mmCIF file of C-alpha atoms and ligand atoms in Angstrom:
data_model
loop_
_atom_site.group_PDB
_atom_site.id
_atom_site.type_symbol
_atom_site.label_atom_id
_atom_site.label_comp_id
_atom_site.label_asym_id
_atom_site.label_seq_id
_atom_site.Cartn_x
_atom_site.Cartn_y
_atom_site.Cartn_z
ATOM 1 C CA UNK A 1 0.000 0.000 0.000
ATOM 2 C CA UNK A 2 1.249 3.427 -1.044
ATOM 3 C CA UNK A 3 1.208 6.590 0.972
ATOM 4 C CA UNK A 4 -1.697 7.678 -0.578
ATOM 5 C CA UNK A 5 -3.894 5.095 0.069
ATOM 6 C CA UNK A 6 -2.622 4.512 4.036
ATOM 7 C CA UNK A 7 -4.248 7.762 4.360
ATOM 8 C CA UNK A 8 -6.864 7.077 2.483
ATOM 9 C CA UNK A 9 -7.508 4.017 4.906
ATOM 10 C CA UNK A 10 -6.726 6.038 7.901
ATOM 11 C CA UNK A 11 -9.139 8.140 7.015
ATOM 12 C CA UNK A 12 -11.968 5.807 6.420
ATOM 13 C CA UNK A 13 -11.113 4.051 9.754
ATOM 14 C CA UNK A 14 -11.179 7.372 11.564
ATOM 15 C CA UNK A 15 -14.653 8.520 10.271
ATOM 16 C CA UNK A 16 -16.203 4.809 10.382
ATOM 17 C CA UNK A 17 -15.472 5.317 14.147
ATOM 18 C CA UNK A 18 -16.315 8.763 14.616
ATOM 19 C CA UNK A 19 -19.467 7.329 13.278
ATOM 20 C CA UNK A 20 -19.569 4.835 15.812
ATOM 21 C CA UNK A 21 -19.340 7.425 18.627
ATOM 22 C CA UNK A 22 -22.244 7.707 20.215
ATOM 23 C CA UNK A 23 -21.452 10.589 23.107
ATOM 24 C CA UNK A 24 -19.874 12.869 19.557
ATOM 25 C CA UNK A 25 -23.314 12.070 17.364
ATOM 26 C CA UNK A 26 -24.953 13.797 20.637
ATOM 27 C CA UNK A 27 -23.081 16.425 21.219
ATOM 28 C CA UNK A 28 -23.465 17.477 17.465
ATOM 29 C CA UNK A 29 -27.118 17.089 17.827
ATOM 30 C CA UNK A 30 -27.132 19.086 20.924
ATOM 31 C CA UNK A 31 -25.096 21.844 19.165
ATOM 32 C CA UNK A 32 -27.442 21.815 15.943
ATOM 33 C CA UNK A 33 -30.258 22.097 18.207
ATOM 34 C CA UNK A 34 -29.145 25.101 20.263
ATOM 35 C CA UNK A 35 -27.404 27.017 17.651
ATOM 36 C CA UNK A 36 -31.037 26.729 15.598
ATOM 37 C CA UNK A 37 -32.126 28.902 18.313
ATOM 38 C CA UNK A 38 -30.370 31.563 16.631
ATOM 39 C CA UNK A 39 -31.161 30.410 12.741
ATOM 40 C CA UNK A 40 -27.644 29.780 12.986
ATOM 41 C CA UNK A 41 -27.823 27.596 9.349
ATOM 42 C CA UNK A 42 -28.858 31.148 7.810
ATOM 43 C CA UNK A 43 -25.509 32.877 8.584
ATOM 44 C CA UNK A 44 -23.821 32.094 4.994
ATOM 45 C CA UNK A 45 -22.917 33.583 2.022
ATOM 46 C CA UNK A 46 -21.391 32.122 -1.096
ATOM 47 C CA UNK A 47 -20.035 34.392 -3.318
ATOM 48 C CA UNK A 48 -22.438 36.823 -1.795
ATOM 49 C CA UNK A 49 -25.910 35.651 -2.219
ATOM 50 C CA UNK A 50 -26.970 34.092 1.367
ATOM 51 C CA UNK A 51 -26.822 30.130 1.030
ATOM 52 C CA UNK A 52 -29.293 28.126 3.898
ATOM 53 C CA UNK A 53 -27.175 25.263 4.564
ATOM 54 C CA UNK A 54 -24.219 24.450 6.826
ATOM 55 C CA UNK A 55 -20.564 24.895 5.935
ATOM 56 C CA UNK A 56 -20.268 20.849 6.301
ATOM 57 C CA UNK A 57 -22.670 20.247 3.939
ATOM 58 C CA UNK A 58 -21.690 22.712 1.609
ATOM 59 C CA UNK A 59 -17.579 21.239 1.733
ATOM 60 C CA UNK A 60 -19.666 17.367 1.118
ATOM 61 C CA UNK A 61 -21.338 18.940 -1.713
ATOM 62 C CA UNK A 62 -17.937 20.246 -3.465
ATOM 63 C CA UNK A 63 -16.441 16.924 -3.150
ATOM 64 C CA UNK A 64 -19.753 15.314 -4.597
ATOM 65 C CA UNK A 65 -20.101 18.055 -7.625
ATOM 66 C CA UNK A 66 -15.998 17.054 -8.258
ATOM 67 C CA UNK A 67 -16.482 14.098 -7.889
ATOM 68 C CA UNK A 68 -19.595 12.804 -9.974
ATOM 69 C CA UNK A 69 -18.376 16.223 -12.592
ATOM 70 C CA UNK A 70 -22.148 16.394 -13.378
ATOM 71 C CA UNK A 71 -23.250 17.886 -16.475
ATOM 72 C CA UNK A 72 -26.704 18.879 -14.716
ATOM 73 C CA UNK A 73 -27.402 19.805 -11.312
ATOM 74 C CA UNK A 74 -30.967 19.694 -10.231
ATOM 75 C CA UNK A 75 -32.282 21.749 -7.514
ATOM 76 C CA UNK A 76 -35.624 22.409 -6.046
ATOM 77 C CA UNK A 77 -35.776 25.251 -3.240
ATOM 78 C CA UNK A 78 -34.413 28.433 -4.554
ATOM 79 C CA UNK A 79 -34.856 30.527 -1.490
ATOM 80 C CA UNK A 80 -31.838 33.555 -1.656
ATOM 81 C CA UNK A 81 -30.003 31.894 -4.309
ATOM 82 C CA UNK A 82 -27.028 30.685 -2.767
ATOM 83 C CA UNK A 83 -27.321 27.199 -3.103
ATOM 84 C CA UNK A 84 -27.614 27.612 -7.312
ATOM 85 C CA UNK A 85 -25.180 30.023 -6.907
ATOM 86 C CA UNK A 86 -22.800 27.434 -5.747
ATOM 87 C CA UNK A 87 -23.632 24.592 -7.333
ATOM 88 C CA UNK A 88 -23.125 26.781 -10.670
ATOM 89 C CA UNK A 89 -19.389 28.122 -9.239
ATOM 90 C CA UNK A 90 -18.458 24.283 -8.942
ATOM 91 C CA UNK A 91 -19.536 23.463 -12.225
ATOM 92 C CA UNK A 92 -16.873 26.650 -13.556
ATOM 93 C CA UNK A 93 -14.259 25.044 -11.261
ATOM 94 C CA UNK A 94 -14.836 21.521 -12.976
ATOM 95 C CA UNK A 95 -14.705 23.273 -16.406
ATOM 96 C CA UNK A 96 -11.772 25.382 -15.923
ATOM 97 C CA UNK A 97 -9.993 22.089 -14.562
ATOM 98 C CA UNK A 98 -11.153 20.423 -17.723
ATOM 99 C CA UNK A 99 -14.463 18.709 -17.085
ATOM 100 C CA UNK A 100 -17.541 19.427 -18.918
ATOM 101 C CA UNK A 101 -17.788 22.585 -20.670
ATOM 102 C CA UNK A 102 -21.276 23.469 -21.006
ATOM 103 C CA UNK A 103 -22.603 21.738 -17.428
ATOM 104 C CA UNK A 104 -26.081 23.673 -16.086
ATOM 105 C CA UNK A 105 -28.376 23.784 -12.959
ATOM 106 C CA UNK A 106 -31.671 23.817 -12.778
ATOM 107 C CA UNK A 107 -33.486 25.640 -9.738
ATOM 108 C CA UNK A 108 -37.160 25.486 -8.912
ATOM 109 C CA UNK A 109 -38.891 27.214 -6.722
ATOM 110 C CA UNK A 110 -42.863 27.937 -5.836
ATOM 111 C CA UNK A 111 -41.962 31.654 -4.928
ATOM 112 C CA UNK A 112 -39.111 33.336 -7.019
ATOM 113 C CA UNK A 113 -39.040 36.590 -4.660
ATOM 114 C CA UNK A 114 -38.137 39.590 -7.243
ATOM 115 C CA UNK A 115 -35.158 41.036 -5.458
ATOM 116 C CA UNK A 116 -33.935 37.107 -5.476
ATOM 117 C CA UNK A 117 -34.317 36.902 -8.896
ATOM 118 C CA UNK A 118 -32.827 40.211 -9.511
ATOM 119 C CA UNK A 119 -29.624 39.277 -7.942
ATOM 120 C CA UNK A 120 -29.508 35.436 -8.851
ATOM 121 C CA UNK A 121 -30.046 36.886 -12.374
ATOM 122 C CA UNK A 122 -27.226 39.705 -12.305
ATOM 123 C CA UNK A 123 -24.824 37.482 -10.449
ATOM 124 C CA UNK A 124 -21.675 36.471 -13.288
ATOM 125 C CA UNK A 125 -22.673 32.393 -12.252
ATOM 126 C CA UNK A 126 -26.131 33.233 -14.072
ATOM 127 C CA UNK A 127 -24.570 31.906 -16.730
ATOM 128 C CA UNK A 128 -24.994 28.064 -15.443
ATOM 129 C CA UNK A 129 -28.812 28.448 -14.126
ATOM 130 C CA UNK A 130 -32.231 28.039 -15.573
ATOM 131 C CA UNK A 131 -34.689 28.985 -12.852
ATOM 132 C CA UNK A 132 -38.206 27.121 -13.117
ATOM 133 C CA UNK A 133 -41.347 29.150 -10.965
ATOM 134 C CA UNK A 134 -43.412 26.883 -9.367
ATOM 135 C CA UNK A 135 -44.051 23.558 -7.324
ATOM 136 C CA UNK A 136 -41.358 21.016 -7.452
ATOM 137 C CA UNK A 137 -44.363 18.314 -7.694
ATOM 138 C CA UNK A 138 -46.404 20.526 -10.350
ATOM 139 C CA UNK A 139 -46.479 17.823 -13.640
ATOM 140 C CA UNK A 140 -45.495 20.867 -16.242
ATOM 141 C CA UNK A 141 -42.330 21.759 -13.598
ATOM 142 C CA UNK A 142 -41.315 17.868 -13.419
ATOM 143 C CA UNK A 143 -42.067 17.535 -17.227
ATOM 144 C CA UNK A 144 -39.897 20.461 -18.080
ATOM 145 C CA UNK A 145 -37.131 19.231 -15.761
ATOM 146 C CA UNK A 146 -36.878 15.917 -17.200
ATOM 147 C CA UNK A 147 -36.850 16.910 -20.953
ATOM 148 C CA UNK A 148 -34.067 18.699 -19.747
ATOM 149 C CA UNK A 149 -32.197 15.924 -18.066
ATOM 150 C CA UNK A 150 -32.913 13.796 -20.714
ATOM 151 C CA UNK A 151 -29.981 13.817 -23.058
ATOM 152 C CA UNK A 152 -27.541 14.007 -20.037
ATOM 153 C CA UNK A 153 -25.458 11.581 -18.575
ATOM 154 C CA UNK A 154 -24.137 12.463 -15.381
ATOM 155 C CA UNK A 155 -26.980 14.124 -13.168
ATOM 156 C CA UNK A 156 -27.218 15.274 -9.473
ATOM 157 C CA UNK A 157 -30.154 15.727 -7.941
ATOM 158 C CA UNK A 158 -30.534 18.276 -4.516
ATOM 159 C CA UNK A 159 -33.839 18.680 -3.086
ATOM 160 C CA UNK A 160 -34.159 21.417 -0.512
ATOM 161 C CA UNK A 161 -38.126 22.687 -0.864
ATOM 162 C CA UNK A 162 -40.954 22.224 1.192
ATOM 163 C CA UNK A 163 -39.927 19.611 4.184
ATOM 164 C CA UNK A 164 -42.960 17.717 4.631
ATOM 165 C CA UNK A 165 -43.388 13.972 3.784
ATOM 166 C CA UNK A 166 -45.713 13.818 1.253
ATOM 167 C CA UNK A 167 -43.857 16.557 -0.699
ATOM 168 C CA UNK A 168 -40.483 15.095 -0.353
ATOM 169 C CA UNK A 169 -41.843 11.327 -1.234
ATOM 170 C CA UNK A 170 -43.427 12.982 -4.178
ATOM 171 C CA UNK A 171 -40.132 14.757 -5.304
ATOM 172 C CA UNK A 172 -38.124 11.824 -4.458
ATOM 173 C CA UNK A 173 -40.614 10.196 -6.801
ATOM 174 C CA UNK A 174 -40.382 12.767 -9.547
ATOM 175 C CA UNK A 175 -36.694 13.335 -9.404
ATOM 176 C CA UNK A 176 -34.690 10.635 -8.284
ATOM 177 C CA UNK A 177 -34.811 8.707 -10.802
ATOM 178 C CA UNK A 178 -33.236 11.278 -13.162
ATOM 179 C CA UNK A 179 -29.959 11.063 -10.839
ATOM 180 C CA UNK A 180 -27.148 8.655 -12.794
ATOM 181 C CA UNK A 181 -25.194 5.556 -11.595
ATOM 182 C CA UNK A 182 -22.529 6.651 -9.013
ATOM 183 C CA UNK A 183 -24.227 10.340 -8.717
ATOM 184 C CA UNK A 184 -26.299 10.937 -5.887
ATOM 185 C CA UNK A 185 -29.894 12.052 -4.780
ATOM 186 C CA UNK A 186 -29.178 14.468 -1.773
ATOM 187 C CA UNK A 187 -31.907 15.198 0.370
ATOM 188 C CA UNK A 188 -31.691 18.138 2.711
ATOM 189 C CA UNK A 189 -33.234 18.624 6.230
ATOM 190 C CA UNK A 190 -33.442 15.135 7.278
ATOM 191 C CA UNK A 191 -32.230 16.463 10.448
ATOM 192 C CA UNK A 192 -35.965 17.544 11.704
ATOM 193 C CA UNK A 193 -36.650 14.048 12.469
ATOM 194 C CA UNK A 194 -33.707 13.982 15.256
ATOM 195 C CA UNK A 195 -34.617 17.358 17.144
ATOM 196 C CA UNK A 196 -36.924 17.696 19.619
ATOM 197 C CA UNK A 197 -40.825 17.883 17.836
ATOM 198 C CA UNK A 198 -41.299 21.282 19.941
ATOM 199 C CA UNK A 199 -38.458 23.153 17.251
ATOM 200 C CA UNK A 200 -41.247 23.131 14.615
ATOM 201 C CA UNK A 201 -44.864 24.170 15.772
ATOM 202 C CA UNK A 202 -44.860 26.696 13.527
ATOM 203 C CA UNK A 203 -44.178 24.505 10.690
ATOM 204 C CA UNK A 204 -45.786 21.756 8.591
ATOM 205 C CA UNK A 205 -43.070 19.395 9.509
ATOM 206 C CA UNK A 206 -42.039 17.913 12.458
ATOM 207 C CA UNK A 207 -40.907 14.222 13.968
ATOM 208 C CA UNK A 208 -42.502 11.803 11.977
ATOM 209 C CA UNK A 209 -43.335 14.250 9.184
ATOM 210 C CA UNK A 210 -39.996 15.282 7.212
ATOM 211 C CA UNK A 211 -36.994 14.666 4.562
ATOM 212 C CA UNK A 212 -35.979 11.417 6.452
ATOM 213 C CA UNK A 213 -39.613 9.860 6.726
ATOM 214 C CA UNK A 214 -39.712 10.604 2.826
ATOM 215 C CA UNK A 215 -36.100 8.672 2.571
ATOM 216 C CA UNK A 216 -37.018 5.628 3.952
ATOM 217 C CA UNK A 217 -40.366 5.436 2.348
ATOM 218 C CA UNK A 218 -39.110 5.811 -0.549
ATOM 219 C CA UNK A 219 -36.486 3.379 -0.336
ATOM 220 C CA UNK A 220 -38.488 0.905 1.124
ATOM 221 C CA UNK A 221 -40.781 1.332 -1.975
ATOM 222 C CA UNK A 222 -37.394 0.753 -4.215
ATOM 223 C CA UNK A 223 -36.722 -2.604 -2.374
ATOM 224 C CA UNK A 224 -40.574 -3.935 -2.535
ATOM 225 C CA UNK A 225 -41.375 -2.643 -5.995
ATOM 226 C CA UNK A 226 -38.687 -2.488 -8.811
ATOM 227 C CA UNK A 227 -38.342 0.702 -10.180
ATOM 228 C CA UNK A 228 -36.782 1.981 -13.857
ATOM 229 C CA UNK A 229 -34.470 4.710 -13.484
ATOM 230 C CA UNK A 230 -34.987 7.463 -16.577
ATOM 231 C CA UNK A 231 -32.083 5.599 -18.167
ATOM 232 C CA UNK A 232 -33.690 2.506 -18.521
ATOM 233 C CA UNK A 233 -31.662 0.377 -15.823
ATOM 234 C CA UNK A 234 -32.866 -0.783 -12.347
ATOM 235 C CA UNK A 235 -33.159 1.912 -9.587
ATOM 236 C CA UNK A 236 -31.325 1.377 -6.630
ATOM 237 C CA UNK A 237 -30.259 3.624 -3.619
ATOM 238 C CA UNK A 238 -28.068 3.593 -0.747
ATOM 239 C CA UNK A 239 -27.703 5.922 2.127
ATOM 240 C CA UNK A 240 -23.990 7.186 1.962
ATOM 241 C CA UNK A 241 -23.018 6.760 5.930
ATOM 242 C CA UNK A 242 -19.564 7.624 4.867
ATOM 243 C CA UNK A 243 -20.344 11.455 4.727
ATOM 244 C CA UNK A 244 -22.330 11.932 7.679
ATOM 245 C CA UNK A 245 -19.658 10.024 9.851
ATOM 246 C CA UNK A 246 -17.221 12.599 8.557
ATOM 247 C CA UNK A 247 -19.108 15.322 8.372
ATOM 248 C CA UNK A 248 -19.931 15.256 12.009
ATOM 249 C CA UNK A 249 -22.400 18.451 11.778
ATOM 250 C CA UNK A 250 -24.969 18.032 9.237
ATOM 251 C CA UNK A 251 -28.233 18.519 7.936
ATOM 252 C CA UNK A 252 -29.104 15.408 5.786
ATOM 253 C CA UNK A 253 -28.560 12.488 7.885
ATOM 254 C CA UNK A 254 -28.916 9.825 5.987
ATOM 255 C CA UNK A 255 -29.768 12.166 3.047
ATOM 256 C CA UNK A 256 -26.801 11.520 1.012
ATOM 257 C CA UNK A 257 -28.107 9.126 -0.968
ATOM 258 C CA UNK A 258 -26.087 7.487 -3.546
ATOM 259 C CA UNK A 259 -26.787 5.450 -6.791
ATOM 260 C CA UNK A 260 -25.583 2.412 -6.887
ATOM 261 C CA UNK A 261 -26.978 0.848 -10.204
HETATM 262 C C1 LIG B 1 -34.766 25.923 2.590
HETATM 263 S S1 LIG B 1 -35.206 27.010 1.317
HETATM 264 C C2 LIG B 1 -34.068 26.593 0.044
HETATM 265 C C3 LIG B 1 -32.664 26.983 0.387
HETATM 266 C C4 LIG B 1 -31.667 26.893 -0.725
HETATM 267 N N1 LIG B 1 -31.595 25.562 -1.312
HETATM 268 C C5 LIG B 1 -30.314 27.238 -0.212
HETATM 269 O O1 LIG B 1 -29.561 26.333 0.164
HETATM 270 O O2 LIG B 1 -29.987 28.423 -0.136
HETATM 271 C C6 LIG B 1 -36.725 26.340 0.774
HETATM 272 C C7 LIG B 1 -37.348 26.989 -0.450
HETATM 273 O O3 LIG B 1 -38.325 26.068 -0.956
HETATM 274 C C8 LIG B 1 -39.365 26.791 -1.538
HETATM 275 N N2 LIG B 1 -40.562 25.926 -1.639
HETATM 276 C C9 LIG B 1 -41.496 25.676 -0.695
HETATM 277 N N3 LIG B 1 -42.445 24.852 -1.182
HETATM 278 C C10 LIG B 1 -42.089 24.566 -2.452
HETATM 279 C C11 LIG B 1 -42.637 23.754 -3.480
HETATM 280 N N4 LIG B 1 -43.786 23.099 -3.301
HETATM 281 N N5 LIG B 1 -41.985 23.685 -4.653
HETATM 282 C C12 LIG B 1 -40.826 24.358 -4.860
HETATM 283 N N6 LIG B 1 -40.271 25.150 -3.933
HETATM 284 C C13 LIG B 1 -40.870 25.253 -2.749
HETATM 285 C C14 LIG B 1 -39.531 28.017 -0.651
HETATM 286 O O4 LIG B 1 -40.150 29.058 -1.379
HETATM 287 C C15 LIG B 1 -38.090 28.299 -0.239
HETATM 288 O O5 LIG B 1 -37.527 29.305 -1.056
#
């Protein structure tokens, strides 16, 4: 074994049992649930529009988006902008290091706000991103994103919208299937079903009611029924562990979810 790979083992050893750790998985849940006190997942820019996710998740999604060098990236909650905004930077970074050229994201959203669109649409990354009004479930939106996907071969799917169950197993539905072999379907805000069911009363979603029920619905319905991915092949799903044990602080616990075949 070279040098290279030691640490490469090392690594995977290390986060396997930082996985494992039962008193650290607490403590980050303890710190995710006080620091939401203070919104504290709202406190980020990238390359200036404000991005709602955590700097963990963002550093997992680089290594994803250089990783899988997708030609689309599919994303449905819009919000500021800052998540499209990155996804398209990445996208530059892969082509100016010599990976696809021409690669685009596509952003949906039920409520474009006009500043949002003002800025997302005078920002120099414009240049990567369609932006689709609307619901993420609506048939014309999920028709107009898969024409779109439909000639491409390396697709990543993100889907950050409205947190309840029924939405997300309905976008999971819609979407997933349009992410390719080794890619990956991430779904954000699993993380509501591990905090206390008193952090949401003012929302739709709660314990019991979120990303993660979707998840496991959803793959439970790809291990009982078989499903065709839009390429034609057999649809099948795991739940990347690997990045949450490394991660440590996250907001898609068993969220990264990764094609297998
Ligand atoms: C958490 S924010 C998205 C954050 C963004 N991905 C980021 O990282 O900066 C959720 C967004 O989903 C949008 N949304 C809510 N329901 C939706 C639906 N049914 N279809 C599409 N978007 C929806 C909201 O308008 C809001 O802008």
């Amino acid at each position: 074994m070279n040098e290279q790979e030691s640490f490469a083992l090392e690594r995977v050893r290390n986060a396997l049992r930082q996985g494992a750790d039962g008193e650290l998985k607490n403590l980050s849940l303890n710190l995710l649930r006080q620091a939401a006190q203070y919104k504290y997942g709202y406190d980020f820019n990238w390359l200036g529009r404000p991005i709602i996710q955590l700097p963990q998740d963002i550093v997992a999604m680089q290594e994803i988006i250089w990783q899988v060098q997708p030609e689309l990236i599919i994303e449905t909650g819009i919000a500021h902008g800052g998540s499209l905004i990155f996804s398209a930077s990445m996208l530059e970074l892969n082509a100016a290091c010599g990976g696809t050229a021409d690669a685009k994201v596509i952003g949906i959203d039920i409520d474009i706000r006009s500043h949002d669109r003002k800025a997302i649409e005078e920002h120099p990354m414009f240049k990567r991103i369609t932006m689709l009004e609307g619901s993420s479930t609506a048939p014309e939106i999920v028709k107009r994103v898969q024409e779109t996907a439909n000639n491409k071969n390396k697709v990543l799917v993100c889907l950050d919208s409205n947190h309840t169950h029924d939405h997300v197993l309905a976008e999971l539905e819609a979407y997933a299937p349009l992410t390719s072999v080794g890619s990956y379907c991430v779904v954000f805000d699993t993380l509501v079903e591990d905090m206390p069911d008193d952090m949401f009363l003012n929302r739709q979603w709660g314990k019991g009611n979120n990303p993660k029920t979707a998840v496991w619905e959803y793959l439970r319905r790809l291990e009982n029924e078989s499903s065709i991915a839009a390429d034609g092949a057999p649809l099948r799903f795991e739940i990347d562990k690997m990045i949450e044990y490394k991660l440590l602080v996250t907001v898609a616990p068993d969220g990264y979810l990764k094609r297998v075949r």
